[in-house]
CSV table of N, CA, C and O and ligand atoms in Angstrom, one decimal:
chain,number,residue,atom,x,y,z
A,30,MET,N,-0.9,1.5,-9.7
A,30,MET,CA,-1.5,2.8,-9.4
A,30,MET,C,-2.3,3.3,-10.6
A,30,MET,O,-1.9,3.1,-11.7
A,31,LEU,N,-3.5,3.8,-10.4
A,31,LEU,CA,-4.3,4.2,-11.5
A,31,LEU,C,-4.3,5.8,-11.6
A,31,LEU,O,-4.7,6.3,-12.6
A,32,GLY,N,-3.8,6.4,-10.6
A,32,GLY,CA,-3.9,7.9,-10.6
A,32,GLY,C,-2.7,8.4,-9.8
A,32,GLY,O,-1.9,7.7,-9.3
A,33,GLY,N,-2.6,9.8,-9.9
A,33,GLY,CA,-1.6,10.4,-9.1
A,33,GLY,C,-0.3,10.4,-9.8
A,33,GLY,O,-0.1,9.9,-10.9
A,34,LYS,N,0.8,10.8,-9.1
A,34,LYS,CA,2.1,10.9,-9.7
A,34,LYS,C,2.7,9.6,-10.0
A,34,LYS,O,3.7,9.5,-10.8
A,35,ASP,N,2.3,8.6,-9.3
A,35,ASP,CA,2.9,7.3,-9.6
A,35,ASP,C,2.1,6.4,-10.5
A,35,ASP,O,2.2,5.2,-10.6
A,36,LYS,N,1.2,7.0,-11.3
A,36,LYS,CA,0.4,6.3,-12.2
A,36,LYS,C,1.2,5.4,-13.1
A,36,LYS,O,2.2,5.8,-13.7
A,37,GLY,N,0.8,4.2,-13.2
A,37,GLY,CA,1.5,3.2,-14.1
A,37,GLY,C,2.6,2.5,-13.5
A,37,GLY,O,3.1,1.6,-14.0
A,38,LYS,N,3.0,2.9,-12.3
A,38,LYS,CA,4.1,2.2,-11.6
A,38,LYS,C,3.6,0.9,-11.0
A,38,LYS,O,2.4,0.8,-10.6
A,39,LYS,N,4.5,0.0,-10.8
A,39,LYS,CA,4.1,-1.2,-10.1
A,39,LYS,C,4.9,-1.4,-8.9
A,39,LYS,O,6.1,-1.0,-8.8
A,40,GLY,N,4.3,-2.1,-7.9
A,40,GLY,CA,5.0,-2.3,-6.7
A,40,GLY,C,4.3,-3.4,-5.9
A,40,GLY,O,3.2,-3.9,-6.3
A,41,LYS,N,5.0,-3.8,-4.9
A,41,LYS,CA,4.4,-4.9,-4.1
A,41,LYS,C,3.7,-4.2,-2.9
A,41,LYS,O,4.2,-3.3,-2.3
A,42,ILE,N,2.5,-4.8,-2.6
A,42,ILE,CA,1.8,-4.3,-1.5
A,42,ILE,C,2.5,-4.8,-0.2
A,42,ILE,O,2.7,-6.0,0.0
A,43,ILE,N,2.9,-3.9,0.6
A,43,ILE,CA,3.6,-4.4,1.8
A,43,ILE,C,2.8,-4.2,3.1
A,43,ILE,O,3.1,-4.8,4.1
A,44,HIS,N,1.7,-3.5,3.0
A,44,HIS,CA,0.9,-3.4,4.2
A,44,HIS,C,-0.6,-3.0,3.8
A,44,HIS,O,-0.7,-2.2,2.8
A,45,VAL,N,-1.5,-3.5,4.4
A,45,VAL,CA,-2.9,-3.2,4.2
A,45,VAL,C,-3.6,-2.7,5.4
A,45,VAL,O,-3.4,-3.4,6.5
A,46,PHE,N,-4.2,-1.6,5.4
A,46,PHE,CA,-5.0,-1.1,6.5
A,46,PHE,C,-6.4,-1.4,6.2
A,46,PHE,O,-7.0,-0.6,5.4
A,47,SER,N,-7.0,-2.5,6.6
A,47,SER,CA,-8.3,-2.8,6.2
A,47,SER,C,-9.3,-1.9,6.9
A,47,SER,O,-10.4,-1.7,6.4
A,48,SER,N,-8.9,-1.2,8.0
A,48,SER,CA,-9.9,-0.3,8.6
A,48,SER,C,-10.3,0.8,7.8
A,48,SER,O,-11.4,1.3,7.8
A,49,ASN,N,-9.4,1.3,7.0
A,49,ASN,CA,-9.8,2.5,6.1
A,49,ASN,C,-9.5,2.2,4.6
A,49,ASN,O,-9.4,3.1,3.8
A,50,ASN,N,-9.3,0.9,4.3
A,50,ASN,CA,-9.1,0.5,2.9
A,50,ASN,C,-8.0,1.2,2.2
A,50,ASN,O,-8.1,1.6,1.1
A,51,THR,N,-6.9,1.3,2.9
A,51,THR,CA,-5.7,1.9,2.3
A,51,THR,C,-4.6,0.8,2.3
A,51,THR,O,-4.6,-0.1,3.1
A,52,VAL,N,-3.7,1.0,1.3
A,52,VAL,CA,-2.6,0.0,1.2
A,52,VAL,C,-1.3,0.8,1.1
A,52,VAL,O,-1.2,2.0,0.7
A,53,VAL,N,-0.2,0.2,1.5
A,53,VAL,CA,1.1,0.7,1.4
A,53,VAL,C,1.9,-0.1,0.3
A,53,VAL,O,1.9,-1.3,0.4
A,54,ILE,N,2.4,0.6,-0.7
A,54,ILE,CA,3.1,-0.2,-1.8
A,54,ILE,C,4.5,0.2,-1.8
A,54,ILE,O,4.9,1.4,-1.7
A,55,GLU,N,5.3,-0.9,-1.8
A,55,GLU,CA,6.8,-0.7,-1.7
A,55,GLU,C,7.3,0.3,-2.8
A,55,GLU,O,7.0,0.1,-4.0
A,56,GLY,N,8.0,1.3,-2.4
A,56,GLY,CA,8.6,2.2,-3.4
A,56,GLY,C,7.7,3.2,-4.0
A,56,GLY,O,8.1,4.0,-4.8
A,57,LEU,N,6.4,3.2,-3.7
A,57,LEU,CA,5.5,4.1,-4.3
A,57,LEU,C,4.9,5.1,-3.3
A,57,LEU,O,4.8,4.8,-2.1
A,58,ASN,N,4.6,6.3,-3.8
A,58,ASN,CA,4.0,7.3,-3.0
A,58,ASN,C,4.9,7.7,-1.8
A,58,ASN,O,4.5,7.7,-0.6
A,59,LEU,N,6.2,7.8,-2.1
A,59,LEU,CA,7.2,8.1,-1.0
A,59,LEU,C,7.0,9.5,-0.5
A,59,LEU,O,6.8,10.4,-1.2
A,60,ILE,N,7.2,9.6,0.8
A,60,ILE,CA,7.3,10.9,1.4
A,60,ILE,C,8.7,11.0,2.1
A,60,ILE,O,9.2,10.0,2.6
A,61,LYS,N,9.2,12.2,2.1
A,61,LYS,CA,10.5,12.4,2.7
A,61,LYS,C,10.2,12.9,4.1
A,61,LYS,O,9.4,13.7,4.4
A,62,LYS,N,11.0,12.3,5.0
A,62,LYS,CA,10.8,12.6,6.4
A,62,LYS,C,12.1,13.0,7.0
A,62,LYS,O,13.2,12.4,6.8
A,63,HIS,N,12.1,14.1,7.7
A,63,HIS,CA,13.4,14.6,8.3
A,63,HIS,C,13.4,14.0,9.7
A,63,HIS,O,12.5,14.1,10.5
A,64,LEU,N,14.5,13.3,10.0
A,64,LEU,CA,14.7,12.8,11.3
A,64,LEU,C,15.6,13.7,12.0
A,64,LEU,O,16.7,14.0,11.5
A,65,ARG,N,15.2,14.1,13.2
A,65,ARG,CA,16.1,15.0,13.9
A,65,ARG,C,17.2,14.1,14.7
A,65,ARG,O,16.9,13.0,15.0
A,66,ALA,N,18.3,14.7,14.9
A,66,ALA,CA,19.3,14.1,15.7
A,66,ALA,C,18.8,13.8,17.1
A,66,ALA,O,18.2,14.7,17.7
A,67,LYS,N,18.9,12.6,17.5
A,67,LYS,CA,18.4,12.3,18.8
A,67,LYS,C,19.4,12.7,19.9
A,67,LYS,O,19.1,13.1,21.0
A,68,LYS,N,20.7,12.5,19.5
A,68,LYS,CA,21.7,12.9,20.5
A,68,LYS,C,22.6,14.0,19.9
A,68,LYS,O,22.6,14.2,18.7
A,69,GLN,N,23.2,14.7,20.8
A,69,GLN,CA,24.1,15.7,20.4
A,69,GLN,C,25.3,15.1,19.6
A,69,GLN,O,25.7,14.1,20.0
A,70,GLY,N,25.7,15.8,18.6
A,70,GLY,CA,26.8,15.3,17.8
A,70,GLY,C,26.3,14.3,16.7
A,70,GLY,O,27.1,14.0,15.8
A,71,GLN,N,25.1,13.9,16.7
A,71,GLN,CA,24.5,13.0,15.7
A,71,GLN,C,23.9,13.9,14.6
A,71,GLN,O,23.4,14.9,14.9
A,72,LYS,N,23.9,13.4,13.5
A,72,LYS,CA,23.3,14.1,12.4
A,72,LYS,C,21.9,13.7,12.2
A,72,LYS,O,21.5,12.6,12.3
A,73,GLY,N,21.1,14.7,11.9
A,73,GLY,CA,19.7,14.4,11.5
A,73,GLY,C,19.8,13.8,10.1
A,73,GLY,O,20.7,13.9,9.4
A,74,GLN,N,18.8,13.0,9.7
A,74,GLN,CA,18.8,12.4,8.4
A,74,GLN,C,17.4,12.5,7.8
A,74,GLN,O,16.4,12.7,8.4
A,75,ILE,N,17.5,12.3,6.5
A,75,ILE,CA,16.2,12.3,5.7
A,75,ILE,C,15.9,10.8,5.3
A,75,ILE,O,16.8,10.2,4.7
A,76,VAL,N,14.8,10.4,5.6
A,76,VAL,CA,14.4,9.0,5.2
A,76,VAL,C,13.2,9.1,4.3
A,76,VAL,O,12.4,10.0,4.4
A,77,SER,N,13.1,8.1,3.4
A,77,SER,CA,11.9,8.0,2.5
A,77,SER,C,11.0,7.0,3.1
A,77,SER,O,11.5,5.9,3.5
A,78,LYS,N,9.8,7.3,3.1
A,78,LYS,CA,8.8,6.3,3.7
A,78,LYS,C,7.6,6.3,2.8
A,78,LYS,O,7.2,7.3,2.2
A,79,GLU,N,7.1,5.1,2.6
A,79,GLU,CA,5.9,4.9,1.8
A,79,GLU,C,4.7,5.4,2.6
A,79,GLU,O,4.6,5.2,3.7
A,80,ARG,N,3.8,6.0,1.8
A,80,ARG,CA,2.6,6.5,2.4
A,80,ARG,C,1.4,5.7,1.9
A,80,ARG,O,1.4,5.3,0.8
A,81,ALA,N,0.5,5.5,2.8
A,81,ALA,CA,-0.6,4.6,2.4
A,81,ALA,C,-1.5,5.4,1.3
A,81,ALA,O,-1.6,6.6,1.3
A,82,VAL,N,-2.0,4.6,0.4
A,82,VAL,CA,-2.9,5.1,-0.6
A,82,VAL,C,-4.2,4.3,-0.6
A,82,VAL,O,-4.2,3.2,-0.1
A,83,SER,N,-5.2,4.9,-1.1
A,83,SER,CA,-6.5,4.3,-1.1
A,83,SER,C,-6.5,3.0,-1.9
A,83,SER,O,-6.0,3.0,-3.1
A,84,ALA,N,-7.0,1.9,-1.4
A,84,ALA,CA,-7.0,0.7,-2.1
A,84,ALA,C,-7.8,0.8,-3.4
A,84,ALA,O,-7.6,0.0,-4.4
A,85,SER,N,-8.7,1.7,-3.5
A,85,SER,CA,-9.6,1.8,-4.7
A,85,SER,C,-8.8,2.4,-5.9
A,85,SER,O,-9.2,2.2,-7.0
A,86,GLY,N,-7.7,3.0,-5.6
A,86,GLY,CA,-6.9,3.5,-6.7
A,86,GLY,C,-5.8,2.6,-7.1
A,86,GLY,O,-4.9,3.0,-8.0
A,87,VAL,N,-5.8,1.4,-6.6
A,87,VAL,CA,-4.7,0.5,-6.9
A,87,VAL,C,-5.1,-0.7,-7.7
A,87,VAL,O,-6.1,-1.3,-7.4
A,88,ALA,N,-4.4,-0.9,-8.8
A,88,ALA,CA,-4.7,-2.1,-9.6
A,88,ALA,C,-3.7,-3.2,-9.2
A,88,ALA,O,-2.5,-3.0,-9.0
A,89,ILE,N,-4.2,-4.4,-9.1
A,89,ILE,CA,-3.3,-5.5,-8.7
A,89,ILE,C,-3.4,-6.6,-9.7
A,89,ILE,O,-4.4,-6.7,-10.5
A,90,ILE,N,-2.4,-7.4,-9.8
A,90,ILE,CA,-2.5,-8.6,-10.6
A,90,ILE,C,-2.9,-9.8,-9.7
A,90,ILE,O,-2.2,-10.1,-8.8
A,91,CYS,N,-4.0,-10.4,-10.0
A,91,CYS,CA,-4.5,-11.4,-9.2
A,91,CYS,C,-3.7,-12.7,-9.4
A,91,CYS,O,-3.4,-13.1,-10.5
A,92,LYS,N,-3.4,-13.4,-8.3
A,92,LYS,CA,-2.6,-14.6,-8.4
A,92,LYS,C,-3.4,-15.8,-8.9
A,92,LYS,O,-2.9,-16.6,-9.6
A,93,SER,N,-4.7,-15.8,-8.7
A,93,SER,CA,-5.4,-16.9,-9.1
A,93,SER,C,-6.0,-16.8,-10.6
A,93,SER,O,-6.0,-17.8,-11.3
A,94,CYS,N,-6.4,-15.6,-11.0
A,94,CYS,CA,-6.9,-15.5,-12.4
A,94,CYS,C,-5.9,-14.9,-13.3
A,94,CYS,O,-6.0,-14.9,-14.5
A,95,GLY,N,-4.8,-14.3,-12.7
A,95,GLY,CA,-3.8,-13.7,-13.5
A,95,GLY,C,-4.2,-12.4,-14.2
A,95,GLY,O,-3.4,-11.9,-15.0
A,96,LYS,N,-5.3,-11.8,-13.9
A,96,LYS,CA,-5.7,-10.6,-14.6
A,96,LYS,C,-5.5,-9.4,-13.7
A,96,LYS,O,-5.4,-9.5,-12.5
A,97,GLN,N,-5.4,-8.3,-14.3
A,97,GLN,CA,-5.3,-7.1,-13.6
A,97,GLN,C,-6.7,-6.7,-13.0
A,97,GLN,O,-7.6,-6.8,-13.7
A,98,THR,N,-6.7,-6.5,-11.8
A,98,THR,CA,-8.0,-6.3,-11.1
A,98,THR,C,-7.9,-5.2,-10.1
A,98,THR,O,-6.9,-4.7,-9.8
A,99,ARG,N,-9.0,-5.0,-9.5
A,99,ARG,CA,-9.1,-4.1,-8.3
A,99,ARG,C,-9.2,-4.9,-7.1
A,99,ARG,O,-9.8,-6.0,-7.1
A,100,LEU,N,-8.8,-4.3,-6.0
A,100,LEU,CA,-8.9,-4.9,-4.7
A,100,LEU,C,-10.4,-4.8,-4.2
A,100,LEU,O,-10.9,-3.7,-4.3
A,101,GLY,N,-10.9,-5.8,-3.8
A,101,GLY,CA,-12.2,-5.7,-3.1
A,101,GLY,C,-12.1,-6.3,-1.7
A,101,GLY,O,-11.1,-6.9,-1.4
A,102,PHE,N,-13.1,-6.0,-0.9
A,102,PHE,CA,-13.0,-6.5,0.4
A,102,PHE,C,-14.3,-7.3,0.7
A,102,PHE,O,-15.4,-6.9,0.2
A,103,LYS,N,-14.2,-8.3,1.4
A,103,LYS,CA,-15.4,-9.0,1.9
A,103,LYS,C,-15.3,-9.4,3.3
A,103,LYS,O,-14.2,-9.6,3.8
A,104,ILE,N,-16.4,-9.4,4.0
A,104,ILE,CA,-16.4,-9.8,5.4
A,104,ILE,C,-16.6,-11.3,5.5
A,104,ILE,O,-17.5,-11.9,5.0
A,105,ASP,N,-15.6,-11.9,6.1
A,105,ASP,CA,-15.6,-13.4,6.3
A,105,ASP,C,-15.6,-13.6,7.8
A,105,ASP,O,-14.6,-13.7,8.4
A,106,GLY,N,-16.8,-13.8,8.3
A,106,GLY,CA,-16.9,-14.0,9.8
A,106,GLY,C,-16.5,-12.7,10.5
A,106,GLY,O,-17.1,-11.7,10.2
A,107,ASP,N,-15.5,-12.8,11.3
A,107,ASP,CA,-15.0,-11.6,11.9
A,107,ASP,C,-13.9,-10.9,11.1
A,107,ASP,O,-13.4,-9.9,11.5
A,108,ASN,N,-13.4,-11.6,10.1
A,108,ASN,CA,-12.3,-11.0,9.3
A,108,ASN,C,-12.8,-10.3,8.1
A,108,ASN,O,-13.8,-10.7,7.5
A,109,LYS,N,-12.0,-9.3,7.8
A,109,LYS,CA,-12.2,-8.6,6.5
A,109,LYS,C,-11.1,-9.1,5.6
A,109,LYS,O,-9.9,-9.0,5.9
A,110,VAL,N,-11.4,-9.7,4.5
A,110,VAL,CA,-10.4,-10.2,3.6
A,110,VAL,C,-10.4,-9.5,2.3
A,110,VAL,O,-11.4,-8.9,1.8
A,111,ARG,N,-9.2,-9.5,1.7
A,111,ARG,CA,-9.0,-8.8,0.4
A,111,ARG,C,-9.4,-9.8,-0.7
A,111,ARG,O,-8.9,-11.0,-0.7
A,112,ILE,N,-10.1,-9.4,-1.6
A,112,ILE,CA,-10.5,-10.3,-2.7
A,112,ILE,C,-10.2,-9.7,-4.0
A,112,ILE,O,-10.2,-8.4,-4.1
A,113,CYS,N,-10.1,-10.5,-5.0
A,113,CYS,CA,-10.0,-10.1,-6.4
A,113,CYS,C,-11.4,-9.8,-6.9
A,113,CYS,O,-12.3,-10.6,-6.7
A,114,LYS,N,-11.6,-8.6,-7.5
A,114,LYS,CA,-13.0,-8.3,-7.9
A,114,LYS,C,-13.4,-9.1,-9.1
A,114,LYS,O,-14.6,-9.1,-9.4
A,115,LYS,N,-12.5,-9.7,-9.8
A,115,LYS,CA,-12.9,-10.5,-11.0
A,115,LYS,C,-13.3,-11.9,-10.6
A,115,LYS,O,-14.3,-12.4,-11.0
A,116,CYS,N,-12.4,-12.6,-9.8
A,116,CYS,CA,-12.8,-14.0,-9.6
A,116,CYS,C,-13.2,-14.2,-8.1
A,116,CYS,O,-13.5,-15.3,-7.7
A,117,GLU,N,-13.1,-13.1,-7.3
A,117,GLU,CA,-13.5,-13.2,-5.9
A,117,GLU,C,-12.7,-14.1,-5.0
A,117,GLU,O,-13.2,-14.5,-4.0
A,118,SER,N,-11.5,-14.5,-5.5
A,118,SER,CA,-10.7,-15.3,-4.6
A,118,SER,C,-9.9,-14.4,-3.7
A,118,SER,O,-9.6,-13.2,-4.1
A,119,GLU,N,-9.4,-14.9,-2.6
A,119,GLU,CA,-8.6,-14.0,-1.7
A,119,GLU,C,-7.3,-13.7,-2.3
A,119,GLU,O,-6.6,-14.5,-3.0
A,120,VAL,N,-6.9,-12.5,-2.1
A,120,VAL,CA,-5.5,-12.1,-2.6
A,120,VAL,C,-4.7,-11.6,-1.4
A,120,VAL,O,-5.2,-11.3,-0.4
B,207,ZN,ZN1,-8.8,-13.1,-9.8
């Protein structure tokens, strides 16, 4: 993360929404959600859930060049793929 309250933290990207260039990072940018009891007698609970952040604010370590880089996207046929902005290999 490059900004916000989780600046400097590291985490694993667990989901990418290529449609709006956001990513979900394990353990980062958590929001607390109240779950209501579904049945009577059951307790409501609070769960933490990761919230998607803009991919442009995320620094990643590229697997192929080993450098800290930014996520880029490129269109490959019908697919949008994530690429390392330094070496342009897929990440
Ligand atoms: Zn790279």
